[in-house]
Short mmCIF file of C-alpha atoms in Angstrom, two decimals:
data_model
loop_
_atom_site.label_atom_id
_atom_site.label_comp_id
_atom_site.label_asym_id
_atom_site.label_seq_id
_atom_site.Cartn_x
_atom_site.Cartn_y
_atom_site.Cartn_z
CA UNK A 15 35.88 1.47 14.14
CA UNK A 16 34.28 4.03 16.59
CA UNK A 17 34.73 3.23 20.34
CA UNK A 18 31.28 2.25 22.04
CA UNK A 19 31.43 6.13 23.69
CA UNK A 20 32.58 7.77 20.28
CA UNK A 21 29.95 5.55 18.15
CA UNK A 22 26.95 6.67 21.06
CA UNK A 23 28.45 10.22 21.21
CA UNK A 24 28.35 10.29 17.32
CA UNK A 25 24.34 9.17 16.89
CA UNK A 26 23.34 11.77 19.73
CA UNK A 27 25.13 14.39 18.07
CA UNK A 28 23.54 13.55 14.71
CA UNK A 29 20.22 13.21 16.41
CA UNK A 30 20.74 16.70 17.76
CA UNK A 31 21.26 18.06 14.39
CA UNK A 32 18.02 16.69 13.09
CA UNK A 33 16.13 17.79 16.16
CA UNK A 34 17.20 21.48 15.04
CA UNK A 35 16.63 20.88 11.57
CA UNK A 36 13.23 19.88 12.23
CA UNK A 37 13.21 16.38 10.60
CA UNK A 38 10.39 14.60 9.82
CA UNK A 39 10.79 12.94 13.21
CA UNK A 40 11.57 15.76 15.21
CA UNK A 41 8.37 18.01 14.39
CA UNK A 42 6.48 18.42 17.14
CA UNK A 43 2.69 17.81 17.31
CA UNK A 44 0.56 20.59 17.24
CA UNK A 45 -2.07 22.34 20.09
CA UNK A 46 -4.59 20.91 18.12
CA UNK A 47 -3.47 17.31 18.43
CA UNK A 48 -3.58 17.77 22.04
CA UNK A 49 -6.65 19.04 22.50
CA UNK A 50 -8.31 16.63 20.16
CA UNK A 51 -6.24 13.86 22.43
CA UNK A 52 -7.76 15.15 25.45
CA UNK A 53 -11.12 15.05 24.48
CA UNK A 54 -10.62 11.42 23.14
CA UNK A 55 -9.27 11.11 19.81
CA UNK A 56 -5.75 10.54 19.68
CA UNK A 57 -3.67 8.25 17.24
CA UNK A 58 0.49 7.71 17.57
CA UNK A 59 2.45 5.31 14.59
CA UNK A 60 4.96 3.00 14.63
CA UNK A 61 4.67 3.21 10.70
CA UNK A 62 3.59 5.87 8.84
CA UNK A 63 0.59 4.54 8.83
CA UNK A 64 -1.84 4.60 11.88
CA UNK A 65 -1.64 1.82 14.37
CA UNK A 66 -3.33 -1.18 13.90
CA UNK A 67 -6.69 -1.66 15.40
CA UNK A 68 -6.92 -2.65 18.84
CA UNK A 69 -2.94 -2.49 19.18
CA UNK A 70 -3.21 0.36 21.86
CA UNK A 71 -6.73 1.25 22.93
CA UNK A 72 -7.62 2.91 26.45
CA UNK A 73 -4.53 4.51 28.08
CA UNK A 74 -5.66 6.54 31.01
CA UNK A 75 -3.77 5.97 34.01
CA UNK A 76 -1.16 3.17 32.01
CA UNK A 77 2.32 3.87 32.57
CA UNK A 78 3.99 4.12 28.96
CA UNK A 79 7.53 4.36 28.08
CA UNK A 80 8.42 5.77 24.88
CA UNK A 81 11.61 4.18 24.12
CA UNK A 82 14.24 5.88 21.67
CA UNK A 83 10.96 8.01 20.57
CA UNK A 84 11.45 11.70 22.28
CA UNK A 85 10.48 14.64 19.34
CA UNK A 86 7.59 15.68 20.63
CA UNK A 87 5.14 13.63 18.91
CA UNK A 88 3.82 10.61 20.88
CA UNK A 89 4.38 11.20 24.32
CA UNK A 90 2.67 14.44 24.58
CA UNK A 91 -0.25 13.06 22.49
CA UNK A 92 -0.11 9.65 25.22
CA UNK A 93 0.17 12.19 27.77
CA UNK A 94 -2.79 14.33 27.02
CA UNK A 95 -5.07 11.19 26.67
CA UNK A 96 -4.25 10.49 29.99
CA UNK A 97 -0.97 7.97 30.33
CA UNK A 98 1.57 8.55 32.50
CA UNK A 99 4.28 9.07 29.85
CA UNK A 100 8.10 8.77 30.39
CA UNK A 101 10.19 9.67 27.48
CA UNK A 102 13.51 8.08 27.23
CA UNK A 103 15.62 9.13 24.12
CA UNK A 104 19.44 9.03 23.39
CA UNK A 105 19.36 12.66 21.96
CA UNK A 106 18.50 15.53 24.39
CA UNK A 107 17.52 17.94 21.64
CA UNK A 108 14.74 15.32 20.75
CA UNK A 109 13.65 14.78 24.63
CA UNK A 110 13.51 19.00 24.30
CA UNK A 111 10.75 19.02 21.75
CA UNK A 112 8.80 16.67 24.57
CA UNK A 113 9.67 19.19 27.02
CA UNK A 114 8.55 21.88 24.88
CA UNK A 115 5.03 20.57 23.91
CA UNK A 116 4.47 19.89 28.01
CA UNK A 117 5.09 23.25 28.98
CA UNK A 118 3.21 24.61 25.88
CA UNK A 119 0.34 22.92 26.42
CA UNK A 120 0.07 21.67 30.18
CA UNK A 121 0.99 18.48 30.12
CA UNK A 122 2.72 16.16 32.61
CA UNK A 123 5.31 13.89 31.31
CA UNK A 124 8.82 12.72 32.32
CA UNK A 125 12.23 12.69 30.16
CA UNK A 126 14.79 10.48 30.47
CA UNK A 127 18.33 10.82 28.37
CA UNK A 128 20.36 7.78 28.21
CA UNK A 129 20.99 4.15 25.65
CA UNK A 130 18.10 2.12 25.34
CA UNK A 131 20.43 -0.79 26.06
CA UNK A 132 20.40 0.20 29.69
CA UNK A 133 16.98 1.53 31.40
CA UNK A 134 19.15 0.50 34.92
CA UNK A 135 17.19 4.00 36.14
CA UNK A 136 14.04 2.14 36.16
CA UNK A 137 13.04 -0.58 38.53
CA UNK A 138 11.66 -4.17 37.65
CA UNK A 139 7.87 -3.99 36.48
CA UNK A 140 7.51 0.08 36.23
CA UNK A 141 5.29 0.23 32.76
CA UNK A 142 2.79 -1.03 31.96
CA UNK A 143 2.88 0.10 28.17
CA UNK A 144 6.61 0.21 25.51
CA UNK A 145 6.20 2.50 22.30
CA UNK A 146 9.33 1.76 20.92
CA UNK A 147 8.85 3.38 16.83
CA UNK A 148 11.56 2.59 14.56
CA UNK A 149 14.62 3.28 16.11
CA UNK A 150 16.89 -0.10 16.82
CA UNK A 151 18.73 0.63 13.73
CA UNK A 152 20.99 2.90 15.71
CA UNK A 153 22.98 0.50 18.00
CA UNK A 154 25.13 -2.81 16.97
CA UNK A 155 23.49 -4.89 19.27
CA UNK A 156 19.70 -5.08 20.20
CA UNK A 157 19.49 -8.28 22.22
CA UNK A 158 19.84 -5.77 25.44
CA UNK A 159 17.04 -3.78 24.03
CA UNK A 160 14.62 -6.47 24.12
CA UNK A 161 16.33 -8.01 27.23
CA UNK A 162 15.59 -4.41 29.27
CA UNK A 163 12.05 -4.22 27.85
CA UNK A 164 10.96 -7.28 29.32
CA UNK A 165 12.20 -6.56 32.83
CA UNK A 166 10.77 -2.79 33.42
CA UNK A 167 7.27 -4.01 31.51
CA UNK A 168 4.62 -5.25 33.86
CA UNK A 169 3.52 -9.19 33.29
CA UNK A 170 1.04 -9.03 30.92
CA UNK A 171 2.93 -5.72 29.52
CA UNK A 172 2.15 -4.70 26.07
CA UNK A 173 5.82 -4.33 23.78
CA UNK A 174 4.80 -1.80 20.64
CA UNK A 175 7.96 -1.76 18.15
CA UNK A 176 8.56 -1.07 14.62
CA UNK A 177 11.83 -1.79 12.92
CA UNK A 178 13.25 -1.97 9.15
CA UNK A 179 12.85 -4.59 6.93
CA UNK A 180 16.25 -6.78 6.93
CA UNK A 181 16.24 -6.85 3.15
CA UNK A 182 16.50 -2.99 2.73
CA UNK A 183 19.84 -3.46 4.15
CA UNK A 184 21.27 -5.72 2.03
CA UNK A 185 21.57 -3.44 -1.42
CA UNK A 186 24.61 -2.19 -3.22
CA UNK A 187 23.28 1.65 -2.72
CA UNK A 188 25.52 2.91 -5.76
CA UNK A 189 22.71 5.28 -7.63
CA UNK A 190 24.53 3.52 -10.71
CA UNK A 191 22.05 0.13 -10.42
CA UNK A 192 18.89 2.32 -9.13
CA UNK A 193 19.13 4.46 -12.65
CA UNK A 194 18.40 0.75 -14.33
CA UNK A 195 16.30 -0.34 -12.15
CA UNK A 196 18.37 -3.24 -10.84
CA UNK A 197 18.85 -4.24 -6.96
CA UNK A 198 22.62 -5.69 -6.68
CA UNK A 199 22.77 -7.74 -3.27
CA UNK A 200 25.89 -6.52 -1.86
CA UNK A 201 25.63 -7.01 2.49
CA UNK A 202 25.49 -9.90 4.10
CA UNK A 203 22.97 -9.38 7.10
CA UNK A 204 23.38 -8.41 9.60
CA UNK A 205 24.66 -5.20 8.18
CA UNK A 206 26.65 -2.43 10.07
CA UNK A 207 27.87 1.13 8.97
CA UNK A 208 30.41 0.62 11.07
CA UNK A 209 31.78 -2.73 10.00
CA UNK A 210 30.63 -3.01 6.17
CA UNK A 211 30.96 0.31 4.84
CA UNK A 212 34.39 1.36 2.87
CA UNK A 213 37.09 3.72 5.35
CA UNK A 214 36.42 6.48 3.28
CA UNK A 215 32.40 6.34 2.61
CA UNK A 216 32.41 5.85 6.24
CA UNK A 217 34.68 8.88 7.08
CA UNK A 218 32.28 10.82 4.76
CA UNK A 219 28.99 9.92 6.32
CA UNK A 220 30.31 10.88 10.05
CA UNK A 221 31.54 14.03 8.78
CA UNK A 222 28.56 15.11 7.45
CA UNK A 223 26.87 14.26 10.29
CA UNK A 224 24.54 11.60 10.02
CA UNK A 225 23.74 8.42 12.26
CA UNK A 226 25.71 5.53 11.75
CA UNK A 227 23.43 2.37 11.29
CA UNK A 228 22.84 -1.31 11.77
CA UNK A 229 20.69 -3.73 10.10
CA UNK A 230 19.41 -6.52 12.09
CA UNK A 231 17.98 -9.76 10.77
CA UNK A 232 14.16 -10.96 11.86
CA UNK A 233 16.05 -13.47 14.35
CA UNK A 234 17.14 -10.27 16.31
CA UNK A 235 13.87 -8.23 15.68
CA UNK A 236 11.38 -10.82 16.53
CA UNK A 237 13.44 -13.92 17.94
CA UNK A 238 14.84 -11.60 20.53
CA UNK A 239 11.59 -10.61 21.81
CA UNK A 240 10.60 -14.22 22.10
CA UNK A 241 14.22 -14.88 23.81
CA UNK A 242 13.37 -12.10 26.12
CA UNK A 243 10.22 -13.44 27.11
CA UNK A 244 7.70 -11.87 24.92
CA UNK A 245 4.81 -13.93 23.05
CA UNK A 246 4.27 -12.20 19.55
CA UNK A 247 0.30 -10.78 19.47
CA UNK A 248 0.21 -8.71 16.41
CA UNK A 249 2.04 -8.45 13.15
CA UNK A 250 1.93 -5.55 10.63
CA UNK A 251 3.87 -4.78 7.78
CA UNK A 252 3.74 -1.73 5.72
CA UNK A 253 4.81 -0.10 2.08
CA UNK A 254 7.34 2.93 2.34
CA UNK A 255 5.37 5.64 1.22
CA UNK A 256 8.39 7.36 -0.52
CA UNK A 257 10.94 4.58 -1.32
CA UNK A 258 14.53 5.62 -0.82
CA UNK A 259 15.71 2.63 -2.56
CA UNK A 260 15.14 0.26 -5.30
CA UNK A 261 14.16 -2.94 -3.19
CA UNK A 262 11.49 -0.77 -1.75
CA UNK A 263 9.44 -0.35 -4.40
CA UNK A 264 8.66 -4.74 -4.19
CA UNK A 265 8.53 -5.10 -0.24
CA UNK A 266 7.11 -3.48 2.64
CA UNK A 267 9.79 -1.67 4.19
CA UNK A 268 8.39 -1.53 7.69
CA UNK A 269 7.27 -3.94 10.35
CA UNK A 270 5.91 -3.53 13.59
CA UNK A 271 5.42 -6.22 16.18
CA UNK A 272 2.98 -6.31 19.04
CA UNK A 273 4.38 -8.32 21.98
CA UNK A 274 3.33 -9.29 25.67
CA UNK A 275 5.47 -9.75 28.57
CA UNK A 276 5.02 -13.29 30.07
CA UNK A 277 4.58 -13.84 33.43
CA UNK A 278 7.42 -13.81 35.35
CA UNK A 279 8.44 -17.44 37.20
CA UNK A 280 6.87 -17.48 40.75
#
């Protein structure tokens, strides 16, 4: 198994190689978005889909973090409708398409490199706003994610997250059952890279470069909020629009979760 600082260095790495590949999550938003931002109309997803109504309404002057969400795509639209918008992302090559978008277009935002586990940089009570799109699939343990959410949010705080259905995780991924159509439960959630996957499937994956991920069950996803000190004020769940597996084709593969911080103990 990958050391914590090999497993962290290995997901920034392959996060840097998708920022210069220009994934699907590292394409930054166009002039035109920001200008259309600016003047009022402005949209960010936690899903592919747009954000549920009333999730995330007037934002001038709120202080959002964008949590494990650098790639130039909603802080720079946050930013131009008038948030002050800190950007904190594992991979720098992602926080660079932020950076690039700013100076392209004028905008004043903040970026941030570091684990989501640990925002120590930030004091108690510094945001106001979390946009935290999928991303939690990338570390083992997410408990400290939720845990540091709860103490830089402001009481009353609004937590935005999306995160991947548990049950995608849980499929024999052999393109032997897809071909017939069959699902073959295989993982026992929660599911790791790491921990489940054969030696030498692993070995493969990291050589090729992609992230190593974790699948987390709904008692990490949304009981950890709740543990944290979140109350749970919006649910959505959401079709993939391009299933990558077989499972997806019956369930949405997507959630998102509204939460907000509870008052803190006088």
């Amino acid at each position: 198994m990958p050391s914590s600082h090999n497993f962290l260095q290995h997901n920034q790495q392959a996060w840097d190689a998708q920022a210069a590949r220009n994934s699907p999550w590292s394409q930054p938003v166009d002039s035109a978005t920001v200008a259309a931002a600016r003047a009022g109309q402005w949209q960010i997803h936690l899903t592919p889909g747009p954000l549920p109504a009333g999730w995330l309404d007037a934002v001038h002057g709120k202080r959002i973090l964008c949590l494990a969400g650098a790639g130039g795509q909603q802080a720079p639209v946050l930013a131009a409708a008038g948030a002050h918008v800190t950007v904190f992302d594992l991979s720098e090559q992602q926080l660079a398409q932020d950076r690039m978008v700013a100076e392209r277009d004028g905008l004043q935002l903040r970026t941030v490199q570091g684990d989501m586990r640990d925002l120590a940089c930030f004091a108690d009570a510094s945001f106001d706003v979390i946009v935290h799109p999928v991303s939690n699939q990338y570390v083992p343990d997410i408990g400290p994610v939720w845990r540091e959410c709860a103490r830089v949010l402001a009481d009353g705080g609004v937590l935005l997250s999306s995160f991947f259905n548990p049950a995608v995780f849980i499929g024999d991924r052999d393109p032997q059952w897809a071909q017939q159509g069959l699902i073959r439960p295989r993982f026992v959630l929660p599911y790791s890279d790491v921990e489940d996957m054969e030696a030498e499937a692993l070995a493969a994956r990291m050589a090729k470069g992609e992230a190593l991920v974790f699948g987390h069950g709904l008692d990490s996803q949304i009981g950890g909020q709740l543990a944290a000190g979140f109350v749970l004020a919006g649910y959505h769940e959401e079709m993939h629009p391009h299933p990558r597996f077989e499972i997806e084709k019956y369930l949405p593969s997507f959630i998102a979760t509204r939460a907000v911080r509870l008052a803190r103990a006088a």
